[in-house]
Short mmCIF file of C-alpha atoms in Angstrom, two decimals:
data_model
loop_
_atom_site.label_atom_id
_atom_site.label_comp_id
_atom_site.label_asym_id
_atom_site.label_seq_id
_atom_site.Cartn_x
_atom_site.Cartn_y
_atom_site.Cartn_z
CA MET O 976 4.66 30.87 21.50
CA GLU O 977 3.23 28.16 24.24
CA GLU O 978 -0.25 29.96 23.52
CA PHE O 979 -0.19 29.25 20.01
CA ALA O 980 -1.06 25.28 20.66
CA PRO O 981 -4.46 26.23 22.03
CA MET O 982 -5.19 28.59 19.37
CA LEU O 983 -4.99 25.65 16.86
CA LEU O 984 -8.29 23.91 18.05
CA GLY O 985 -9.01 25.94 21.28
CA GLY O 986 -11.50 28.22 19.83
CA ALA O 987 -14.69 27.53 17.41
CA ALA O 988 -14.02 30.73 15.31
CA PRO O 989 -10.72 29.15 13.17
CA LEU O 990 -12.63 26.05 12.18
CA VAL O 991 -15.79 27.85 11.81
CA LEU O 992 -14.64 30.48 9.39
CA ALA O 993 -12.03 28.22 7.55
CA PRO O 994 -15.31 26.48 5.48
CA PHE O 995 -15.97 29.67 4.03
CA GLY O 996 -12.86 28.97 1.93
CA PHE O 997 -14.37 25.66 0.85
CA ILE O 998 -17.71 26.98 -0.33
CA VAL O 999 -15.84 29.95 -2.14
CA LEU O 1000 -13.31 27.67 -3.96
CA GLY O 1001 -15.68 24.98 -4.67
CA TYR O 1002 -17.98 27.55 -6.56
CA PHE O 1003 -15.00 28.91 -8.42
CA PHE O 1004 -13.51 25.50 -9.42
CA ILE O 1005 -16.94 24.32 -10.75
CA LEU O 1006 -17.61 27.67 -12.66
CA ILE O 1007 -14.05 27.40 -14.48
CA ASP O 1008 -14.46 23.71 -15.31
CA ARG O 1009 -15.60 23.63 -18.97
CA ARG O 1010 -14.48 19.79 -19.79
CA ASP O 1011 -16.93 18.02 -21.79
CA ASP O 1012 -16.68 15.09 -19.52
CA ARG O 1013 -16.58 17.41 -16.21
CA PRO O 1014 -18.56 15.53 -13.33
CA SER O 1015 -20.73 18.69 -13.08
CA LYS O 1016 -22.16 18.67 -16.40
CA ASP O 1017 -25.36 17.31 -15.90
CA ASP O 1018 -25.51 17.90 -11.87
CA LYS O 1019 -28.47 20.47 -10.85
CA GLN O 1020 -27.65 20.07 -7.30
CA ILE O 1021 -24.34 21.10 -6.87
CA GLY O 1022 -25.27 24.35 -5.27
CA SER O 1023 -27.58 23.12 -2.72
CA LYS O 1024 -24.76 20.13 -1.86
CA LEU O 1025 -22.11 22.84 -1.51
CA VAL O 1026 -24.34 24.77 1.08
CA LEU O 1027 -24.97 21.67 3.18
CA TRP O 1028 -21.30 20.47 3.01
CA PHE O 1029 -20.48 24.14 4.08
CA LEU O 1030 -22.89 23.65 7.10
CA ILE O 1031 -21.52 20.39 7.81
CA LEU O 1032 -17.76 21.55 8.04
CA ILE O 1033 -18.89 24.31 10.46
CA GLY O 1034 -20.52 21.79 12.76
CA LEU O 1035 -17.45 19.50 12.81
CA GLY O 1036 -15.27 22.27 13.35
CA MET O 1037 -17.62 23.13 16.56
CA ALA O 1038 -17.10 19.58 17.79
CA LEU O 1039 -13.49 19.13 17.10
CA SER O 1040 -13.12 22.29 19.40
CA GLY O 1041 -14.76 20.73 21.99
CA VAL O 1042 -12.90 17.66 22.00
CA PHE O 1043 -9.78 19.56 21.75
CA ASP O 1044 -10.96 21.24 24.96
CA LEU O 1045 -12.01 18.27 26.87
CA LEU O 1046 -8.81 16.27 25.85
CA SER O 1047 -6.55 19.05 27.23
CA PHE O 1048 -8.56 19.27 30.54
CA ILE O 1049 -7.93 15.70 31.01
CA LEU O 1050 -4.28 15.54 29.97
CA GLY O 1051 -3.43 18.55 32.09
CA GLY O 1052 -4.46 17.32 35.09
CA PHE O 1053 -8.31 18.20 35.35
CA LYS O 1054 -7.46 22.14 35.94
CA GLY O 1055 -10.00 24.68 35.50
CA GLY O 1056 -12.83 23.25 37.30
CA PHE O 1057 -16.08 21.82 36.02
CA GLY O 1058 -17.07 25.03 33.94
CA ARG O 1059 -14.31 24.12 31.48
CA VAL O 1060 -15.82 20.57 31.11
CA LYS O 1061 -19.41 22.20 30.30
CA GLY O 1062 -17.77 24.60 27.96
CA SER O 1063 -16.06 21.57 25.90
CA LEU O 1064 -19.33 19.45 26.54
CA VAL O 1065 -21.75 22.32 24.87
CA ASN O 1066 -18.99 22.84 21.73
CA VAL O 1067 -19.15 18.99 21.16
CA VAL O 1068 -23.13 18.74 21.47
CA ALA O 1069 -23.83 21.60 19.50
CA GLY O 1070 -21.29 20.67 16.83
CA ALA O 1071 -22.34 17.23 16.41
CA ALA O 1072 -25.93 18.20 16.31
CA ILE O 1073 -25.51 20.58 13.45
CA ALA O 1074 -23.48 18.19 11.46
CA GLY O 1075 -25.60 15.36 12.07
CA ALA O 1076 -28.81 17.48 11.22
CA PHE O 1077 -27.51 18.28 7.71
CA ALA O 1078 -25.74 15.32 6.88
CA LEU O 1079 -28.62 12.75 7.89
CA VAL O 1080 -31.67 14.84 7.19
CA PHE O 1081 -30.80 17.15 4.08
CA LEU O 1082 -27.99 15.55 2.65
CA PRO O 1083 -29.82 11.86 1.49
CA ARG O 1084 -32.33 14.11 -0.55
CA THR O 1085 -29.62 15.13 -2.84
CA ASN O 1086 -27.61 13.07 -5.64
CA ASN O 1087 -24.61 13.00 -3.40
CA SER O 1088 -24.47 9.20 -3.11
CA THR O 1089 -24.05 9.16 -7.00
CA GLN O 1090 -22.51 12.71 -7.70
CA GLN O 1091 -19.57 12.63 -5.22
CA GLN O 1092 -17.43 15.93 -6.49
CA VAL O 1093 -18.76 18.12 -3.93
CA GLU O 1094 -18.16 15.73 -0.82
CA ARG O 1095 -14.49 15.17 -2.49
CA TYR O 1096 -14.02 18.97 -1.92
CA ALA O 1097 -15.27 18.92 1.40
CA MET O 1098 -13.06 15.86 2.48
CA GLY O 1099 -10.25 17.63 0.89
CA THR O 1100 -10.65 20.85 2.41
CA LEU O 1101 -11.06 19.32 5.98
CA ALA O 1102 -7.89 17.26 5.30
CA LEU O 1103 -6.03 20.32 4.39
CA LEU O 1104 -7.26 22.22 7.29
CA ALA O 1105 -6.47 19.52 9.86
CA GLY O 1106 -3.09 18.54 8.20
CA ILE O 1107 -1.97 22.23 8.70
CA ALA O 1108 -2.92 21.84 12.46
CA THR O 1109 -1.31 18.63 12.75
CA CYS O 1110 1.87 19.84 11.18
CA LEU O 1111 1.81 22.81 13.66
CA ALA O 1112 0.82 20.93 16.91
CA PHE O 1113 3.98 18.62 16.16
CA TYR O 1114 6.26 21.65 15.82
CA MET O 1115 4.87 23.12 19.19
CA LEU O 1116 5.10 19.59 20.88
CA LEU O 1117 9.01 19.25 19.95
CA ARG O 1118 9.64 22.76 20.95
CA SER O 1119 7.90 22.47 24.23
CA VAL O 1120 9.64 19.40 25.07
CA VAL O 1121 13.30 20.64 24.01
CA PHE O 1122 12.86 23.94 25.84
CA ALA O 1123 11.42 22.19 28.74
CA ALA O 1124 8.39 23.95 28.79
CA LYS O 1125 5.54 23.68 31.61
CA TRP O 1126 3.44 20.52 31.24
CA ALA O 1127 0.29 22.81 30.37
CA ALA O 1128 1.92 23.86 26.97
CA ILE O 1129 2.89 19.98 26.67
CA SER O 1130 -0.28 18.72 27.02
CA SER O 1131 -2.00 21.50 24.96
CA SER O 1132 0.30 20.55 21.80
CA LEU O 1133 -0.47 16.71 22.46
CA SER O 1134 -4.01 17.04 22.53
CA ALA O 1135 -3.89 19.10 19.30
CA LEU O 1136 -1.72 16.70 17.56
CA VAL O 1137 -4.24 13.94 18.64
CA VAL O 1138 -7.35 15.65 17.50
CA ALA O 1139 -5.90 17.12 14.40
CA GLY O 1140 -4.00 14.41 13.34
CA GLY O 1141 -6.77 11.64 13.71
CA THR O 1142 -9.31 14.05 11.61
CA ALA O 1143 -6.60 14.65 9.08
CA PHE O 1144 -6.18 10.81 8.51
CA LEU O 1145 -9.93 10.18 8.48
CA ALA O 1146 -10.36 13.20 5.85
CA LEU O 1147 -7.94 12.21 3.68
CA PHE O 1148 -8.73 8.26 3.74
CA ARG O 1149 -12.24 9.25 2.67
CA HIS O 1150 -10.85 11.80 0.16
CA GLY O 1151 -8.68 9.05 -1.24
CA GLN O 1152 -11.70 6.60 -1.47
CA LEU O 1153 -13.40 9.14 -3.56
CA SER O 1154 -10.50 9.79 -5.73
CA GLY O 1155 -10.23 6.16 -6.69
CA TRP O 1156 -7.06 5.32 -4.66
CA THR O 1157 -6.28 1.85 -5.16
CA VAL O 1158 -4.69 -0.38 -2.35
CA PRO O 1159 -0.87 -2.06 -3.48
CA VAL O 1160 -1.25 -5.48 -3.78
CA ARG O 1161 1.94 -7.54 -2.94
CA PRO O 1162 3.01 -10.04 -5.47
CA ALA O 1163 2.22 -13.77 -4.33
CA ALA O 1164 5.16 -16.01 -3.96
CA PRO O 1165 5.59 -18.69 -6.68
CA VAL O 1166 3.73 -21.94 -5.16
CA ALA O 1167 5.58 -25.16 -6.60
CA PRO O 1168 3.37 -27.74 -8.26
CA ALA O 1169 2.50 -30.89 -6.79
CA GLY O 1170 5.41 -32.96 -8.73
CA GLY O 1171 7.89 -30.54 -8.55
CA TYR O 1172 9.67 -28.36 -10.85
CA PRO O 1173 10.63 -29.87 -14.21
CA GLY O 1174 14.21 -29.99 -14.70
CA GLY O 1175 14.94 -29.26 -10.93
CA TYR O 1176 18.20 -29.70 -9.44
CA PRO O 1177 19.70 -32.24 -9.05
CA GLN O 1178 18.39 -33.92 -11.83
CA GLN O 1179 17.43 -37.94 -12.08
CA GLY O 1180 18.17 -40.16 -14.85
CA GLY O 1181 21.65 -39.28 -16.23
CA GLY O 1182 24.70 -37.44 -14.92
CA TYR O 1183 28.39 -37.95 -15.01
CA PRO O 1184 29.35 -40.65 -14.80
CA PRO O 1185 26.48 -42.73 -16.20
CA GLN O 1186 26.03 -46.33 -14.90
CA GLY O 1187 24.58 -49.30 -16.25
CA GLN O 1188 23.54 -49.71 -19.92
CA GLY O 1189 24.89 -47.74 -23.04
CA GLY O 1190 27.73 -45.54 -23.45
CA GLY O 1191 29.85 -43.33 -20.73
CA TYR O 1192 33.18 -43.30 -19.77
CA PRO O 1193 34.16 -45.79 -18.69
CA PRO O 1194 31.28 -47.79 -19.35
CA GLN O 1195 30.34 -50.83 -17.45
CA GLY O 1196 28.45 -53.67 -18.76
CA GLN O 1197 27.12 -54.35 -22.17
CA GLY O 1198 28.53 -52.61 -25.43
CA GLY O 1199 31.72 -51.12 -26.61
CA GLY O 1200 34.29 -48.81 -24.35
CA TYR O 1201 37.94 -49.22 -23.74
CA PRO O 1202 39.00 -51.82 -23.05
CA PRO O 1203 35.70 -54.12 -23.13
CA GLN O 1204 35.45 -56.53 -21.07
CA GLY O 1205 34.20 -60.14 -22.21
CA GLY O 1206 31.54 -58.49 -24.23
CA GLN O 1207 30.47 -59.45 -27.69
CA GLY O 1208 32.35 -57.31 -30.51
CA GLY O 1209 35.35 -55.49 -30.86
CA GLY O 1210 37.94 -53.85 -28.40
CA TYR O 1211 41.40 -53.39 -28.12
CA PRO O 1212 42.65 -56.05 -26.85
CA PRO O 1213 39.29 -58.25 -26.82
CA GLN O 1214 39.11 -60.90 -24.05
CA GLY O 1215 37.20 -63.88 -24.03
CA GLY O 1216 35.60 -65.82 -27.08
CA GLY O 1217 34.31 -62.89 -28.75
CA GLN O 1218 33.02 -63.08 -32.21
CA GLY O 1219 34.69 -61.07 -35.05
CA GLY O 1220 37.88 -58.98 -35.10
CA GLY O 1221 40.29 -57.39 -32.58
CA TYR O 1222 43.94 -56.91 -32.43
CA PRO O 1223 45.22 -59.52 -31.69
CA PRO O 1224 42.04 -61.49 -32.26
CA GLN O 1225 41.69 -64.67 -30.08
CA GLY O 1226 39.53 -67.57 -31.26
CA GLY O 1227 38.91 -66.59 -34.71
CA GLY O 1228 40.26 -64.26 -37.78
CA GLY O 1229 43.21 -61.74 -37.55
CA TYR O 1230 46.89 -61.14 -37.35
CA PRO O 1231 48.10 -63.94 -37.29
CA PRO O 1232 44.74 -66.00 -36.98
CA GLN O 1233 44.79 -68.85 -34.35
CA GLY O 1234 42.74 -71.63 -35.10
CA GLY O 1235 39.21 -71.29 -34.86
CA GLN O 1236 36.39 -69.98 -37.64
CA GLY O 1237 36.88 -66.94 -38.99
CA GLY O 1238 40.74 -67.73 -39.86
CA GLN O 1239 40.30 -67.88 -43.52
CA GLY O 1240 42.20 -64.96 -45.60
CA GLY O 1241 44.58 -64.11 -43.01
CA TYR O 1242 47.81 -63.43 -43.09
CA GLY O 1243 50.71 -66.35 -43.22
CA ARG O 1244 48.13 -68.60 -43.28
#
């Protein structure tokens, strides 16, 4: 099992042969798609773009294989001599040259920038392959740590996890962009207006008990209430020289009337 991790990205053959599935399935899906609004309906360059992206994926596979070998050499303690470094560099340079040549020289001549269905297929294929390699590398890394494997096995699994994981993340992110993924937006926190919220707490102007002019319990100042103090009008018993009734009224009318105005028509007058 320790030899499984280097096989994930250690050789160019698995990643070179895997893109064949992309070109076969790409032709198949486009062939069976008969929707009226299908993206490939008016695209006359699908075949050439499938070939170009197939070759680009092969170059990327070779380059990633070299990066894995080089990282394993570094993490493994620089064991294996300079010959191992040269082999890794050959894969990196050759793969980058192949992918770059087709991506920069031939692909811009197509309508890939406006008709991106084939690129979406290519990024999906790369994300799938790299994602599978990431899962297997993570499993081998945990297994190597739990069973106390040699550092060579741990470093190989760690290198595969870094290379495959990074590739899967970038390919999946690009695939999401081409598929119309949206970024979730957090709802903004409410901002209080400059004058504050109307009807906030506590409210000014009113409350219990009210003080000042007008009603309330007990009211203070002008107007009625119980018992009124010195103000104009009735009450029980009114105090002071208020005009009008009350019980008993003082200084004008009532029962029995005591002098003053308004005693006309009282009781026992």
